[in-house]
Amino acid sequence: MTLFGQMLSEQQAALTWLSMRNDVDPARIGMTGISMGATLSYFLAALDPRIAAIAHLCCYADFATLVATGAHDLHGHYLTIPGLLAETSTGEIAGLVAPRPQLICVGLDDPLTPPQAVERAHAATRAAYRAAGAERNLFLVAEPGIGHVETLTMREAVLAFLSHHLGTPVSG
C-alpha cells in the first residue's frame, strides 16, 4: 500500500459519488489537475474509463528519466511507487487513457519535469494513441521559458479542450 495508491482510491471513490448524482451526466465527466493533481488525473483515467477526457498541467514526465537526472528527488515521497518502473512507464500509463481525449501542458523550464523526461513520456503515450487509432485525441502544449506554473495559455487550452470534448461550456 502506498500513499499514491491511497490517493487514487480516494479519487476513484469521489468519481463514483459524482457519477451517481442526478445533476451529473456520467458520460461527460472530465478531470484536470496541476502538479500532483496532474499525475493523479492521468493515472486515474488509465484505471477508470468513466473519465471521458483529461487535461493536466505541470507534472507529466517519464519517471525513469526523472530518477536518472535526479529530478525525481525534487518531488515528494507521495510520487514513489515501489516496483512501478520494472513493470511500465508513466508514458505508457498515460497511453492507457487512449482513445479518450488527453491534453498535456508543460513548461519546458520546469525543473520537476525536464524536457527529456517529457519527450520520453510523450513518445510512449503517442505510440499508445497511434496504436489505438486515436492520435487526433492527444494534445501537447509545451511552453518554453515556463517553469512549474499554470499560464494563461495553458488555462485557455484546458478550458477550450474540456468544453469541446465534454460538449458543455467550461469556465474557470
mmCIF file of C-alpha atoms in Angstrom:
data_model
loop_
_atom_site.group_PDB
_atom_site.id
_atom_site.type_symbol
_atom_site.label_atom_id
_atom_site.label_comp_id
_atom_site.label_asym_id
_atom_site.label_seq_id
_atom_site.Cartn_x
_atom_site.Cartn_y
_atom_site.Cartn_z
ATOM 1 C CA MET A 1 0.000 0.000 0.000
ATOM 2 C CA THR A 2 1.377 3.390 -0.997
ATOM 3 C CA LEU A 3 0.251 6.932 -0.315
ATOM 4 C CA PHE A 4 -0.184 7.388 -4.073
ATOM 5 C CA GLY A 5 -2.404 4.288 -4.230
ATOM 6 C CA GLN A 6 -4.497 5.607 -1.361
ATOM 7 C CA MET A 7 -4.853 8.956 -3.140
ATOM 8 C CA LEU A 8 -6.019 7.182 -6.318
ATOM 9 C CA SER A 9 -8.509 5.128 -4.322
ATOM 10 C CA GLU A 10 -9.950 8.275 -2.749
ATOM 11 C CA GLN A 11 -10.175 9.963 -6.161
ATOM 12 C CA GLN A 12 -11.968 6.917 -7.573
ATOM 13 C CA ALA A 13 -14.449 6.978 -4.691
ATOM 14 C CA ALA A 14 -15.131 10.658 -5.434
ATOM 15 C CA LEU A 15 -15.662 9.751 -9.091
ATOM 16 C CA THR A 16 -18.176 7.080 -8.082
ATOM 17 C CA TRP A 17 -20.064 9.573 -5.919
ATOM 18 C CA LEU A 18 -20.016 12.187 -8.686
ATOM 19 C CA SER A 19 -21.205 9.783 -11.381
ATOM 20 C CA MET A 20 -24.216 8.769 -9.251
ATOM 21 C CA ARG A 21 -25.509 12.330 -8.853
ATOM 22 C CA ASN A 22 -28.729 13.210 -10.703
ATOM 23 C CA ASP A 23 -27.274 16.534 -11.854
ATOM 24 C CA VAL A 24 -24.219 14.927 -13.497
ATOM 25 C CA ASP A 25 -24.066 13.258 -16.896
ATOM 26 C CA PRO A 26 -21.774 10.296 -16.180
ATOM 27 C CA ALA A 27 -20.784 10.131 -19.861
ATOM 28 C CA ARG A 28 -19.338 13.668 -19.707
ATOM 29 C CA ILE A 29 -17.057 13.627 -16.685
ATOM 30 C CA GLY A 30 -13.698 15.264 -17.245
ATOM 31 C CA MET A 31 -10.723 15.642 -14.960
ATOM 32 C CA THR A 32 -7.981 18.198 -14.711
ATOM 33 C CA GLY A 33 -5.129 18.773 -12.323
ATOM 34 C CA ILE A 34 -1.901 20.650 -11.828
ATOM 35 C CA SER A 35 1.314 19.195 -10.405
ATOM 36 C CA MET A 36 0.409 16.176 -8.243
ATOM 37 C CA GLY A 37 -3.189 16.563 -9.411
ATOM 38 C CA ALA A 38 -1.923 16.149 -12.981
ATOM 39 C CA THR A 39 -0.306 12.830 -12.184
ATOM 40 C CA LEU A 40 -3.434 11.684 -10.370
ATOM 41 C CA SER A 41 -5.554 12.646 -13.372
ATOM 42 C CA TYR A 42 -3.789 10.508 -15.933
ATOM 43 C CA PHE A 43 -3.224 7.582 -13.566
ATOM 44 C CA LEU A 44 -6.914 7.609 -12.562
ATOM 45 C CA ALA A 45 -8.099 7.952 -16.181
ATOM 46 C CA ALA A 46 -5.863 4.997 -17.070
ATOM 47 C CA LEU A 47 -7.615 2.948 -14.372
ATOM 48 C CA ASP A 48 -11.162 4.200 -14.798
ATOM 49 C CA PRO A 49 -12.912 4.586 -18.164
ATOM 50 C CA ARG A 50 -15.646 6.756 -16.613
ATOM 51 C CA ILE A 51 -13.395 9.771 -17.163
ATOM 52 C CA ALA A 52 -14.285 10.969 -20.660
ATOM 53 C CA ALA A 53 -11.437 13.466 -21.110
ATOM 54 C CA ILE A 54 -8.453 14.698 -19.108
ATOM 55 C CA ALA A 55 -6.320 17.817 -19.160
ATOM 56 C CA HIS A 56 -3.265 18.024 -16.937
ATOM 57 C CA LEU A 57 -0.559 20.583 -16.236
ATOM 58 C CA CYS A 58 2.972 20.601 -14.871
ATOM 59 C CA CYS A 59 3.644 17.007 -13.851
ATOM 60 C CA TYR A 60 3.945 14.764 -16.892
ATOM 61 C CA ALA A 61 7.306 13.087 -17.298
ATOM 62 C CA ASP A 62 8.985 9.716 -17.592
ATOM 63 C CA PHE A 63 9.796 8.600 -14.031
ATOM 64 C CA ALA A 64 12.891 6.621 -15.069
ATOM 65 C CA THR A 65 14.329 9.762 -16.652
ATOM 66 C CA LEU A 66 13.456 11.753 -13.541
ATOM 67 C CA VAL A 67 15.361 9.226 -11.418
ATOM 68 C CA ALA A 68 18.346 9.232 -13.815
ATOM 69 C CA THR A 69 18.566 13.044 -13.867
ATOM 70 C CA GLY A 70 17.937 13.491 -10.134
ATOM 71 C CA ALA A 71 14.726 15.426 -10.801
ATOM 72 C CA HIS A 72 12.682 12.754 -9.009
ATOM 73 C CA ASP A 73 14.337 13.910 -5.769
ATOM 74 C CA LEU A 74 12.562 17.268 -6.215
ATOM 75 C CA HIS A 75 9.200 15.530 -5.800
ATOM 76 C CA GLY A 76 7.636 14.460 -2.530
ATOM 77 C CA HIS A 77 7.532 10.870 -1.295
ATOM 78 C CA TYR A 78 3.927 10.555 -2.489
ATOM 79 C CA LEU A 79 5.280 10.084 -6.023
ATOM 80 C CA THR A 80 7.212 6.953 -5.075
ATOM 81 C CA ILE A 81 5.590 3.732 -6.277
ATOM 82 C CA PRO A 82 7.784 0.716 -5.465
ATOM 83 C CA GLY A 83 8.268 -1.632 -8.422
ATOM 84 C CA LEU A 84 6.492 0.591 -10.957
ATOM 85 C CA LEU A 85 9.469 1.102 -13.267
ATOM 86 C CA ALA A 86 10.091 -2.641 -13.504
ATOM 87 C CA GLU A 87 6.592 -3.034 -14.960
ATOM 88 C CA THR A 88 5.819 0.056 -17.023
ATOM 89 C CA SER A 89 6.475 3.752 -17.567
ATOM 90 C CA THR A 90 4.401 6.820 -16.867
ATOM 91 C CA GLY A 91 4.138 7.473 -20.604
ATOM 92 C CA GLU A 92 2.634 4.013 -21.065
ATOM 93 C CA ILE A 93 0.242 4.643 -18.173
ATOM 94 C CA ALA A 94 -0.907 7.905 -19.779
ATOM 95 C CA GLY A 95 -1.267 5.914 -23.001
ATOM 96 C CA LEU A 96 -3.853 3.686 -21.317
ATOM 97 C CA VAL A 97 -6.204 6.656 -21.479
ATOM 98 C CA ALA A 98 -6.417 6.201 -25.274
ATOM 99 C CA PRO A 99 -8.612 6.627 -27.218
ATOM 100 C CA ARG A 100 -10.163 9.210 -24.873
ATOM 101 C CA PRO A 101 -9.017 12.835 -25.327
ATOM 102 C CA GLN A 102 -5.972 13.936 -23.327
ATOM 103 C CA LEU A 103 -4.347 17.370 -23.130
ATOM 104 C CA ILE A 104 -0.872 17.640 -21.622
ATOM 105 C CA CYS A 105 0.502 21.076 -20.653
ATOM 106 C CA VAL A 106 4.100 21.548 -19.532
ATOM 107 C CA GLY A 107 6.618 24.298 -19.053
ATOM 108 C CA LEU A 108 9.882 23.439 -20.768
ATOM 109 C CA ASP A 109 11.887 25.089 -17.977
ATOM 110 C CA ASP A 110 10.189 23.151 -15.178
ATOM 111 C CA PRO A 111 12.928 21.541 -13.037
ATOM 112 C CA LEU A 112 10.408 18.929 -11.844
ATOM 113 C CA THR A 113 9.776 17.739 -15.410
ATOM 114 C CA PRO A 114 12.850 18.349 -17.589
ATOM 115 C CA PRO A 115 12.297 18.316 -21.381
ATOM 116 C CA GLN A 116 13.998 14.941 -21.940
ATOM 117 C CA ALA A 117 11.636 13.334 -19.395
ATOM 118 C CA VAL A 118 8.604 14.951 -21.070
ATOM 119 C CA GLU A 119 9.796 13.861 -24.535
ATOM 120 C CA ARG A 120 10.323 10.258 -23.437
ATOM 121 C CA ALA A 121 6.913 10.065 -21.747
ATOM 122 C CA HIS A 122 5.204 11.712 -24.703
ATOM 123 C CA ALA A 123 6.789 9.260 -27.156
ATOM 124 C CA ALA A 124 5.306 6.331 -25.206
ATOM 125 C CA THR A 125 1.904 7.986 -24.844
ATOM 126 C CA ARG A 126 1.847 8.970 -28.518
ATOM 127 C CA ALA A 127 2.669 5.363 -29.507
ATOM 128 C CA ALA A 128 -0.318 4.099 -27.499
ATOM 129 C CA TYR A 129 -2.627 6.657 -29.096
ATOM 130 C CA ARG A 130 -1.274 5.741 -32.531
ATOM 131 C CA ALA A 131 -1.897 2.032 -31.825
ATOM 132 C CA ALA A 132 -5.476 2.885 -30.792
ATOM 133 C CA GLY A 133 -6.009 4.924 -33.972
ATOM 134 C CA ALA A 134 -6.597 7.984 -31.789
ATOM 135 C CA GLU A 135 -3.598 10.277 -32.389
ATOM 136 C CA ARG A 136 -6.039 13.135 -33.066
ATOM 137 C CA ASN A 137 -7.129 12.888 -29.383
ATOM 138 C CA LEU A 138 -3.692 13.557 -27.873
ATOM 139 C CA PHE A 139 -2.595 17.173 -27.463
ATOM 140 C CA LEU A 140 0.566 18.742 -26.040
ATOM 141 C CA VAL A 141 1.133 22.357 -25.031
ATOM 142 C CA ALA A 142 4.837 22.802 -24.235
ATOM 143 C CA GLU A 143 5.809 26.364 -23.364
ATOM 144 C CA PRO A 144 9.450 27.487 -23.485
ATOM 145 C CA GLY A 145 10.666 29.697 -20.668
ATOM 146 C CA ILE A 146 7.966 28.435 -18.298
ATOM 147 C CA GLY A 147 8.571 26.571 -15.054
ATOM 148 C CA HIS A 148 6.201 24.732 -12.722
ATOM 149 C CA VAL A 149 3.251 27.113 -13.146
ATOM 150 C CA GLU A 150 -0.041 27.353 -14.947
ATOM 151 C CA THR A 151 -0.012 30.036 -17.640
ATOM 152 C CA LEU A 152 -2.852 31.870 -19.324
ATOM 153 C CA THR A 153 -2.106 29.858 -22.481
ATOM 154 C CA MET A 154 -2.465 26.614 -20.538
ATOM 155 C CA ARG A 155 -5.653 27.780 -18.793
ATOM 156 C CA GLU A 156 -7.255 28.771 -22.086
ATOM 157 C CA ALA A 157 -6.193 25.485 -23.718
ATOM 158 C CA VAL A 158 -7.668 23.445 -20.839
ATOM 159 C CA LEU A 159 -10.985 25.301 -20.872
ATOM 160 C CA ALA A 160 -11.343 25.057 -24.659
ATOM 161 C CA PHE A 161 -10.313 21.382 -24.625
ATOM 162 C CA LEU A 162 -12.763 20.367 -21.908
ATOM 163 C CA SER A 163 -15.595 22.420 -23.445
ATOM 164 C CA HIS A 164 -15.004 20.810 -26.823
ATOM 165 C CA HIS A 165 -14.554 17.227 -25.674
ATOM 166 C CA LEU A 166 -17.228 17.185 -22.997
ATOM 167 C CA GLY A 167 -19.749 19.080 -25.105
ATOM 168 C CA THR A 168 -20.502 21.662 -22.463
ATOM 169 C CA PRO A 169 -19.222 25.157 -21.659
ATOM 170 C CA VAL A 170 -16.475 25.142 -19.044
ATOM 171 C CA SER A 171 -15.311 28.290 -17.301
ATOM 172 C CA GLY A 172 -12.511 28.951 -14.908
#
